[in-house]
Short mmCIF file of C-alpha atoms (C1' of nucleotides) in Angstrom, two decimals:
data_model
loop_
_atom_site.label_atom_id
_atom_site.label_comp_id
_atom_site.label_asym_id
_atom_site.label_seq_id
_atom_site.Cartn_x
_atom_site.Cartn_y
_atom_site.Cartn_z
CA UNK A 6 63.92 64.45 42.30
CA UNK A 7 65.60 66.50 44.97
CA UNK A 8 64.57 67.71 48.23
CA UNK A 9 62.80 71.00 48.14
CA UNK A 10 64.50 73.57 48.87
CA UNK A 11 64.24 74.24 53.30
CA UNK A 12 62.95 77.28 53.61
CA UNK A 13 65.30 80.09 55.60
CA UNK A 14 63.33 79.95 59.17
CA UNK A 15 63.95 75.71 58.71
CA UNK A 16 67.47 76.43 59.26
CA UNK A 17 68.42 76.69 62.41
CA UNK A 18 72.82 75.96 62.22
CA UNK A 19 72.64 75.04 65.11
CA UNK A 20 72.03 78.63 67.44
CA UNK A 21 69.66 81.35 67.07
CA UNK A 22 69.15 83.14 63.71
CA UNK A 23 68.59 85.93 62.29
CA UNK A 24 66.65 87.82 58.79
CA UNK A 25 67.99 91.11 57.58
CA UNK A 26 64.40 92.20 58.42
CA UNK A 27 64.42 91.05 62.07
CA UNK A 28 67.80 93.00 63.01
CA UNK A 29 66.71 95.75 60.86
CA UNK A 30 63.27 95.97 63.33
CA UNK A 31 64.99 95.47 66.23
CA UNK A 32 67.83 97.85 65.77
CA UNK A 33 65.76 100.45 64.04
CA UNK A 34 68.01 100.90 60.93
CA UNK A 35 66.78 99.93 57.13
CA UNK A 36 67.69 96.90 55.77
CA UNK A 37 69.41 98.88 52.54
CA UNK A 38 72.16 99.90 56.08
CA UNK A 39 72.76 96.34 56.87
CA UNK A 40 73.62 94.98 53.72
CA UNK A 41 75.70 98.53 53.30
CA UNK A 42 77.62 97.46 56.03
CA UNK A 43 78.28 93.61 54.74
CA UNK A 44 79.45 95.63 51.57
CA UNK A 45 81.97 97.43 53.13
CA UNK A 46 83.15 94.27 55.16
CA UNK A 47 81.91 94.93 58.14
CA UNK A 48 79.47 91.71 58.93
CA UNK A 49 79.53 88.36 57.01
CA UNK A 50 75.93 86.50 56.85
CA UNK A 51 75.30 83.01 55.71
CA UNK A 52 73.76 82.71 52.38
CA UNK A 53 70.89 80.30 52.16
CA UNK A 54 69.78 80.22 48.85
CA UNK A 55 70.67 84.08 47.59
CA UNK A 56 68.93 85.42 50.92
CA UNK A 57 71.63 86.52 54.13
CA UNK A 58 71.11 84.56 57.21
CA UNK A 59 71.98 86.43 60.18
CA UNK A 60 74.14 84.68 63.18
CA UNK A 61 74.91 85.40 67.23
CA UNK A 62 78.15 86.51 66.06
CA UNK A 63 76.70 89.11 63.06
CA UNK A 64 74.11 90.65 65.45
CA UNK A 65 77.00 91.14 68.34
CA UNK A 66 79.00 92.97 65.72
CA UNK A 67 75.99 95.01 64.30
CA UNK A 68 75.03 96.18 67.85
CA UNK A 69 79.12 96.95 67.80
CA UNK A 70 78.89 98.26 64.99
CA UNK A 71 76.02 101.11 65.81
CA UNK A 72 77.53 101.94 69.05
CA UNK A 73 80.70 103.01 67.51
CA UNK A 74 78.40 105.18 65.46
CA UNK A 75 77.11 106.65 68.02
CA UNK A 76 80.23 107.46 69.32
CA UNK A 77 81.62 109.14 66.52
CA UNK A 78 83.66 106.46 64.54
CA UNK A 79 83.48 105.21 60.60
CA UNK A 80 83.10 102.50 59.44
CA UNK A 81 86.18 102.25 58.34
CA UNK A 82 87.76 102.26 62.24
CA UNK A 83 85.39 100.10 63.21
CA UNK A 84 86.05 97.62 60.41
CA UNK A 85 89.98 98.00 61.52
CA UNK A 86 88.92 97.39 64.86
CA UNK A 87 87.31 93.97 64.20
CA UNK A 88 89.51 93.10 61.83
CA UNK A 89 92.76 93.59 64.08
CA UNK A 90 90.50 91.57 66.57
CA UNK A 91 90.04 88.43 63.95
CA UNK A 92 94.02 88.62 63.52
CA UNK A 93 95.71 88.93 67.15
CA UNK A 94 95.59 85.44 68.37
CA UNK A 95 98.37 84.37 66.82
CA UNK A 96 101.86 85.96 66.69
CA UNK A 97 103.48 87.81 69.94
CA UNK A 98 104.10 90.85 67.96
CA UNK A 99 100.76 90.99 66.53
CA UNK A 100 99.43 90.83 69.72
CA UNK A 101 101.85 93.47 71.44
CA UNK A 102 101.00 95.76 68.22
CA UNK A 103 96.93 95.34 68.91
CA UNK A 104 97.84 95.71 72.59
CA UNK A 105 99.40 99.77 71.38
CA UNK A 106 96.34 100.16 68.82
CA UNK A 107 93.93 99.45 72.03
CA UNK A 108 95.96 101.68 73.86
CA UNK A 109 95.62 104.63 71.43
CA UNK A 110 91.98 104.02 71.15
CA UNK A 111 91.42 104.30 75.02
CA UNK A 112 93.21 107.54 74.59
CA UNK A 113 90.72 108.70 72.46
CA UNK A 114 87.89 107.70 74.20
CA UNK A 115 89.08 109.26 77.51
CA UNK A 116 89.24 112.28 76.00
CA UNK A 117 85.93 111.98 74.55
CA UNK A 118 84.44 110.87 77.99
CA UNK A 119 86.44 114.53 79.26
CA UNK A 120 84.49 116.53 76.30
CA UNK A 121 81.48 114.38 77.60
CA UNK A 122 81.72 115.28 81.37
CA UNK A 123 82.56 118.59 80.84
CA UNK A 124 79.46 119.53 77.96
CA UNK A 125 77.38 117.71 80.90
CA UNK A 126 78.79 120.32 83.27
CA UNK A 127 77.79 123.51 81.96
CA UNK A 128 74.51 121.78 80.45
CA UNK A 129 73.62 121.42 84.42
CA UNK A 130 75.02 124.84 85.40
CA UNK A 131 72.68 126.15 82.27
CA UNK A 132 69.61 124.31 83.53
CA UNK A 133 69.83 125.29 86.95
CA UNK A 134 70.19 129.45 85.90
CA UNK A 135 67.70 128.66 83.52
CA UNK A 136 65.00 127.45 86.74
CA UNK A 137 66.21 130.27 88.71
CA UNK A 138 65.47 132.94 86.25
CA UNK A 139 61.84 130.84 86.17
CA UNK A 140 61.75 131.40 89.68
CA UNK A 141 62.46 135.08 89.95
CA UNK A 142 59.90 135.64 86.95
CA UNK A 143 56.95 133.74 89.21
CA UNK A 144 58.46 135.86 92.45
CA UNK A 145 57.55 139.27 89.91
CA UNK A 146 54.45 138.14 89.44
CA UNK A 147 53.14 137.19 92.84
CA UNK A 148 54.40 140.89 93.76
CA UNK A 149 52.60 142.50 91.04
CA UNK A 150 49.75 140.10 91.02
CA UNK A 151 48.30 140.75 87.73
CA UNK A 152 50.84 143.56 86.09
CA UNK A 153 53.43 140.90 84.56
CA UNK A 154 54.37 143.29 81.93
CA UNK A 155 56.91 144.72 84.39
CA UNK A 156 58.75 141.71 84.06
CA UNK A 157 59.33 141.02 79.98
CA UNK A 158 62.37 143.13 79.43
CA UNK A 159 64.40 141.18 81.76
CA UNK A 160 67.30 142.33 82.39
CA UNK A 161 70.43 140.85 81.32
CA UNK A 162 71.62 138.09 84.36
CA UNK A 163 75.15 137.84 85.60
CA UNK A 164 75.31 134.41 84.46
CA UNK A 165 74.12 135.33 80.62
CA UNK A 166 77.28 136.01 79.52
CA UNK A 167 78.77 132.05 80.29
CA UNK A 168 79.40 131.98 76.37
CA UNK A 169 81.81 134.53 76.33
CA UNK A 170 84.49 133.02 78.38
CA UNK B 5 93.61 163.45 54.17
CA UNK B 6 92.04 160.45 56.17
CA UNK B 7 93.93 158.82 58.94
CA UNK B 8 95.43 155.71 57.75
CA UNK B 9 93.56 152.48 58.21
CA UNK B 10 94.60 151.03 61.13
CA UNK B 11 96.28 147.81 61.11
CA UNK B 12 94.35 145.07 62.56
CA UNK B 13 96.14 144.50 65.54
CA UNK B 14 95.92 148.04 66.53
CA UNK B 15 92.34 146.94 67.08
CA UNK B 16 91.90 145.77 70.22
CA UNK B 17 87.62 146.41 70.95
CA UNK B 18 88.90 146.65 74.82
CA UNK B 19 89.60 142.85 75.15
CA UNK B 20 91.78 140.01 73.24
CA UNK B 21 91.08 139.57 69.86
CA UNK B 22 92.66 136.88 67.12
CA UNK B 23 93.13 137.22 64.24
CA UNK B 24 91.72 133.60 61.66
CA UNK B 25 95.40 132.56 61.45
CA UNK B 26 95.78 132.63 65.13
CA UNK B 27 92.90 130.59 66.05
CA UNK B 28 93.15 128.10 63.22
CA UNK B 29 96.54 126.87 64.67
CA UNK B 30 95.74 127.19 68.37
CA UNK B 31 92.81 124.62 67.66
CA UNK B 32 94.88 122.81 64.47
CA UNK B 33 92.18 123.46 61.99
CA UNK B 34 92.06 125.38 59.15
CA UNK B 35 91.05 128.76 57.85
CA UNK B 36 88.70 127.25 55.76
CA UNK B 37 86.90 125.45 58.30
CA UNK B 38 87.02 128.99 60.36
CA UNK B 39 85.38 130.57 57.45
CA UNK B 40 82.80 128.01 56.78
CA UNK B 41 81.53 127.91 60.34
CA UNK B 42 80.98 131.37 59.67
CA UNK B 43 79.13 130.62 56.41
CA UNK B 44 76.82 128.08 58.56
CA UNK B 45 75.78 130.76 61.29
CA UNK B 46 78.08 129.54 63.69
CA UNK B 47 80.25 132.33 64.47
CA UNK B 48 80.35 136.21 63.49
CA UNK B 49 83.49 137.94 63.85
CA UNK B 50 84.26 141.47 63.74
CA UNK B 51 84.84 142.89 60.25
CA UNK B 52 87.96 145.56 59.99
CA UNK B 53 88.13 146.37 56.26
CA UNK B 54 87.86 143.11 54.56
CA UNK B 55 89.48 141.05 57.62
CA UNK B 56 87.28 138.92 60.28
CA UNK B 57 88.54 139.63 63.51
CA UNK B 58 87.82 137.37 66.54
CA UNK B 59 87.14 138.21 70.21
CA UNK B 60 86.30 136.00 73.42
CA UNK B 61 83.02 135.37 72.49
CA UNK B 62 84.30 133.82 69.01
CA UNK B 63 86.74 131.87 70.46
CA UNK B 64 84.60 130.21 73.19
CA UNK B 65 82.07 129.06 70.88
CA UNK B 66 84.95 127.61 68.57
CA UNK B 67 85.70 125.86 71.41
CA UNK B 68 82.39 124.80 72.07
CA UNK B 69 81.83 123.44 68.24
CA UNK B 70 84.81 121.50 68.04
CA UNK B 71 83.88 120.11 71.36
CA UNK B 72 80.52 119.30 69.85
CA UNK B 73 81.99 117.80 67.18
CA UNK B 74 84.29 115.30 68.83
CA UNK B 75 80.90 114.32 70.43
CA UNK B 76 79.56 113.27 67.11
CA UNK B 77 77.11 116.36 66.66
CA UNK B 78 76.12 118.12 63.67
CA UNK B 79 76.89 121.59 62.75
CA UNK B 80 73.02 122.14 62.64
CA UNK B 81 72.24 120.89 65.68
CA UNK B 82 75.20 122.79 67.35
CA UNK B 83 74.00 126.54 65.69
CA UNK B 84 70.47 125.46 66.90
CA UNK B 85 72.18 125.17 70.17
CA UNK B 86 73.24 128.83 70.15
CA UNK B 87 70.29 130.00 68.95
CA UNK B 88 68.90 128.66 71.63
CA UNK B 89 71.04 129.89 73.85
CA UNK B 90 70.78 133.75 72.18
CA UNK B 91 67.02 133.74 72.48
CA UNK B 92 65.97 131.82 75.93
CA UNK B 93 66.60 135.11 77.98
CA UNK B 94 63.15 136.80 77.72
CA UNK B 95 59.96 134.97 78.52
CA UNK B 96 58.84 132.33 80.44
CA UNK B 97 57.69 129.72 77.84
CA UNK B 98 60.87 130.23 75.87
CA UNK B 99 62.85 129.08 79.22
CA UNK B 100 60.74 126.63 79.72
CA UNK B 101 60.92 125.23 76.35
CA UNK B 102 64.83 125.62 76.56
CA UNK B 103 64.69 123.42 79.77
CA UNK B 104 62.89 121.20 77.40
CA UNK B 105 65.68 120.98 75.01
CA UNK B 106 68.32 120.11 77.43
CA UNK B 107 66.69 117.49 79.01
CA UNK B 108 66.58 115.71 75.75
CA UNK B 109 70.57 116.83 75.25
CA UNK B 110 70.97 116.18 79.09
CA UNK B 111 69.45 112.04 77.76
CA UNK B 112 71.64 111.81 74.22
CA UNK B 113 74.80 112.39 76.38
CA UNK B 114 73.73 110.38 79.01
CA UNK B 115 73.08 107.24 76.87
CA UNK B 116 76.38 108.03 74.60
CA UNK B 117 78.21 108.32 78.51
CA UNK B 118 76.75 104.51 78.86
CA UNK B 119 78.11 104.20 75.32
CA UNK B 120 81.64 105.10 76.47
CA UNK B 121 81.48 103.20 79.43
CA UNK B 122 80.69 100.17 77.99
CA UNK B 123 83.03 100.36 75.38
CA UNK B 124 86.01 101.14 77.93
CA UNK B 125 85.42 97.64 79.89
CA UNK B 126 85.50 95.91 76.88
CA UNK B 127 88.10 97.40 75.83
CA UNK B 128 90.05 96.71 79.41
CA UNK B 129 88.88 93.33 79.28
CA UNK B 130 90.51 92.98 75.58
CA UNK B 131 93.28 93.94 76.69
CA UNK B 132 94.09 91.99 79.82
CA UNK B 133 93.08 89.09 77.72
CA UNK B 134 95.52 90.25 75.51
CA UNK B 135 98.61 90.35 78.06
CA UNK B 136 97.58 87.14 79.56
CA UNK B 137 98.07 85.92 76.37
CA UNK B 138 101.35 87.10 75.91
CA UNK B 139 102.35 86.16 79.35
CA UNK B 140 101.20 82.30 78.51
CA UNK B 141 103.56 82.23 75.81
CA UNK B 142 106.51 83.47 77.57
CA UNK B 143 105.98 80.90 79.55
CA UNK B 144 106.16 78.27 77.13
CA UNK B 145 109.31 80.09 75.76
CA UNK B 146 110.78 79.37 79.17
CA UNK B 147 109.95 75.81 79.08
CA UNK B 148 110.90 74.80 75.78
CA UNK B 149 113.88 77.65 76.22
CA UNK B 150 114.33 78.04 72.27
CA UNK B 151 112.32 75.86 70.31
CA UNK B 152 108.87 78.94 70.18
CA UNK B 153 108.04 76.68 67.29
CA UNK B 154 105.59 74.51 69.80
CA UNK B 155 103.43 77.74 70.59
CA UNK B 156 103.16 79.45 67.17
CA UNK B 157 99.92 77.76 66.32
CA UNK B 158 98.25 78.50 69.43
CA UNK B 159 94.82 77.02 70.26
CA UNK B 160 91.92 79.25 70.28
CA UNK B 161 91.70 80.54 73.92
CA UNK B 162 87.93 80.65 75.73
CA UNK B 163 88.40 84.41 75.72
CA UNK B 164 88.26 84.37 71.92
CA UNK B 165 84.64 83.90 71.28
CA UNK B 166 83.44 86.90 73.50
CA UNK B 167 82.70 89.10 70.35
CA UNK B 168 79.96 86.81 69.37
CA UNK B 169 77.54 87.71 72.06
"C1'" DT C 15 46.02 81.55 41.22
"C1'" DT C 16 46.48 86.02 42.54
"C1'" DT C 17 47.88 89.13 45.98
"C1'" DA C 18 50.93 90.45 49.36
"C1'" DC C 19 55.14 90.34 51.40
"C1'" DC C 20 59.88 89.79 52.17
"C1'" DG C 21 64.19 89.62 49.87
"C1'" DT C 22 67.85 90.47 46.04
"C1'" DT C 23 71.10 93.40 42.90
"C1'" DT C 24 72.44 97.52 40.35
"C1'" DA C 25 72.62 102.22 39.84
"C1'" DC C 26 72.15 106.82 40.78
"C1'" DG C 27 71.06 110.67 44.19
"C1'" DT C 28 71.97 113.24 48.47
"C1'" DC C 29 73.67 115.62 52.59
"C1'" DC C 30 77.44 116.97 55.30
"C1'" DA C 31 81.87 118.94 56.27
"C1'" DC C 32 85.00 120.51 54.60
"C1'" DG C 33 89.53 120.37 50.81
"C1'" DT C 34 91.35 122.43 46.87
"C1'" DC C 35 92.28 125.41 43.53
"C1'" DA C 36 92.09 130.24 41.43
"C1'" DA C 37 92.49 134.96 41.32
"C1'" DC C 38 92.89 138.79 44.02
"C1'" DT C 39 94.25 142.41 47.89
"C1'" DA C 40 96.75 144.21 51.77
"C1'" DT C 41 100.63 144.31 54.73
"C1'" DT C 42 105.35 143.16 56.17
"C1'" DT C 43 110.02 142.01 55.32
"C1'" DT C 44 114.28 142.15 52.62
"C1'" DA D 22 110.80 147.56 44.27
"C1'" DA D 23 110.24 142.77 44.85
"C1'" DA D 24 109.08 138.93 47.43
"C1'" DA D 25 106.99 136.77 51.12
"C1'" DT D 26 103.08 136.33 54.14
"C1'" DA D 27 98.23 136.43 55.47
"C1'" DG D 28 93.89 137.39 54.24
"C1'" DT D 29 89.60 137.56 50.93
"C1'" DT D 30 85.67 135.52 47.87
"C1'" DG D 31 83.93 132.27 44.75
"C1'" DA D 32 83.44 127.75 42.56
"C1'" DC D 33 84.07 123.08 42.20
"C1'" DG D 34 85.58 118.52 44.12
"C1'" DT D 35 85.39 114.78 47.54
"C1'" DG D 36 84.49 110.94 50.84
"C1'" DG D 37 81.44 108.88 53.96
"C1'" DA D 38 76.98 106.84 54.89
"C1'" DC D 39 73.48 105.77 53.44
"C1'" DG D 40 68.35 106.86 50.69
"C1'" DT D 41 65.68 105.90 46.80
"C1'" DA D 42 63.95 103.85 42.73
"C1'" DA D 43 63.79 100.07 39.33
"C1'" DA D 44 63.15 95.51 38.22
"C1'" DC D 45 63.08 91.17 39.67
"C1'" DG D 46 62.50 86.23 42.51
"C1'" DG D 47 60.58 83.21 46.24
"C1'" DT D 48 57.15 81.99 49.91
"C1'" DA D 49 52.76 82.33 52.39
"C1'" DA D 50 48.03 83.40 52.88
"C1'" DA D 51 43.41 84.24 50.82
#
DNA sequence: TTTACCGTTTACGTCCACGTCAACTATTTT
DNA sequence: AAAATAGTTGACGTGGACGTAAACGGTAAA
């Protein structure tokens, strides 16, 4: 007779572990995305018995994985991305070629963290026109005390024609 | 007899205008993304005959939803932007509920900033990591001037486990 | 043992952001 | 007049990133 089968939280291979439905709770995605991503190559669980058994080195590259998401990159980048990672610790040249693909990518992102600075520019600029106008409108009405009417068809600020530029 | 149609760049509307051409390769995009913007509620040119016809105020927001895009946001949640925008110029409870909305805006790019951030120190650290490498077996080239063959299978550096985190 | 949960695979559906014709018109150039 | 160029409206196709449903297996608690 053989050993029962361990069940999956008796394994331990030696460091912490993971189920699908643990990361998918703690990262706040559905499991059905997780195993999407092992499909397209992206994360490689142990299999104990038919069910995945999640590693240190799976949940690093999931948490990777949705931050590149949220800034904008497939799935296909970001599988290039770990996959040129796996490969450059070997040859010179494949090292000097991941050194010009990290290159391009900080490109990209500085221009991203430009689009960023800038949207968080005129998002301020809009906030603060958007108080004053709130001011002005309370001003009215402590003049008029009572007769707000006076105020509804504001006129059209300097600053409401931003957009146009 | 009627005048002839003018042509459309006799238009002018007293300020620039571009035609779709002109605009699709200024921002290296295509008429057909142009037209479906327009088809989405994002933009509404001018219509001379049959031809859109694009002023300031067209132009700026193209600007503003390819921007948006690059930041990884939906064409929905960019026309709900202008909306926004169009409508938060009368009362009081619409500002205030606009104020709303870009506090929550002002938080998304303030966590994908962190995002960025992040991902640009990793990506330094990669890549010092990367030329130290490359450094290391230069010197080995120098020692053994000629026979490389010693450092081809080279031993997995400490550096190389950082993605499992 | 039955019920309740995970967990698994396979397959099809969906939403978004366009791309790709097709068939046509209007103007400009040769 | 013919050809090239730029524009127009449909309609259908596509690729990415999952969602959803079906049908099933294993383990854990009541």
């Amino acid at each position: 007779m053989s050993d029962p089968l361990p069940t999956i939280r008796e394994h331990d291979l030696n460091g912490t572990t993971y189920t699908i439905g643990e990361l998918a709770k703690e990262f706040d995605i559905t499991t059905r995305a997780i195993r999407f991503y092992e499909d397209e190559g992206l994360i490689s669980p142990v299999r104990i018995g038919s069910k995945r058994l999640y590693r240190r080195r799976d949940r690093a590259r999931l948490k990777l994985i949705l931050r590149g998401k949220r800034l904008g990159f497939t799935l296909a980048e970001i599988r290039e991305t770990f996959n040129l990672y796996d490969e450059a610790h070997g040859e010179a040249h494949q090292l000097r070629y991941y050194l010009s693909v990290l290159e391009e990518k900080r490109q990209h992102l500085i221009r991203q963290r430009e689009d960023l600075e800038e949207t968080l520019r005129e998002l301020d600029h809009s906030y603060a026109h958007c108080e004053q106008l709130l001011a002005q409108q309370e001003q009215h009405k402590v003049k008029d005390h009572g007769t707000a009417a006076a105020s509804r068809q504001a006129r059209p600020s300097p600053a409401a024609t931003r957009m146009e530029d």
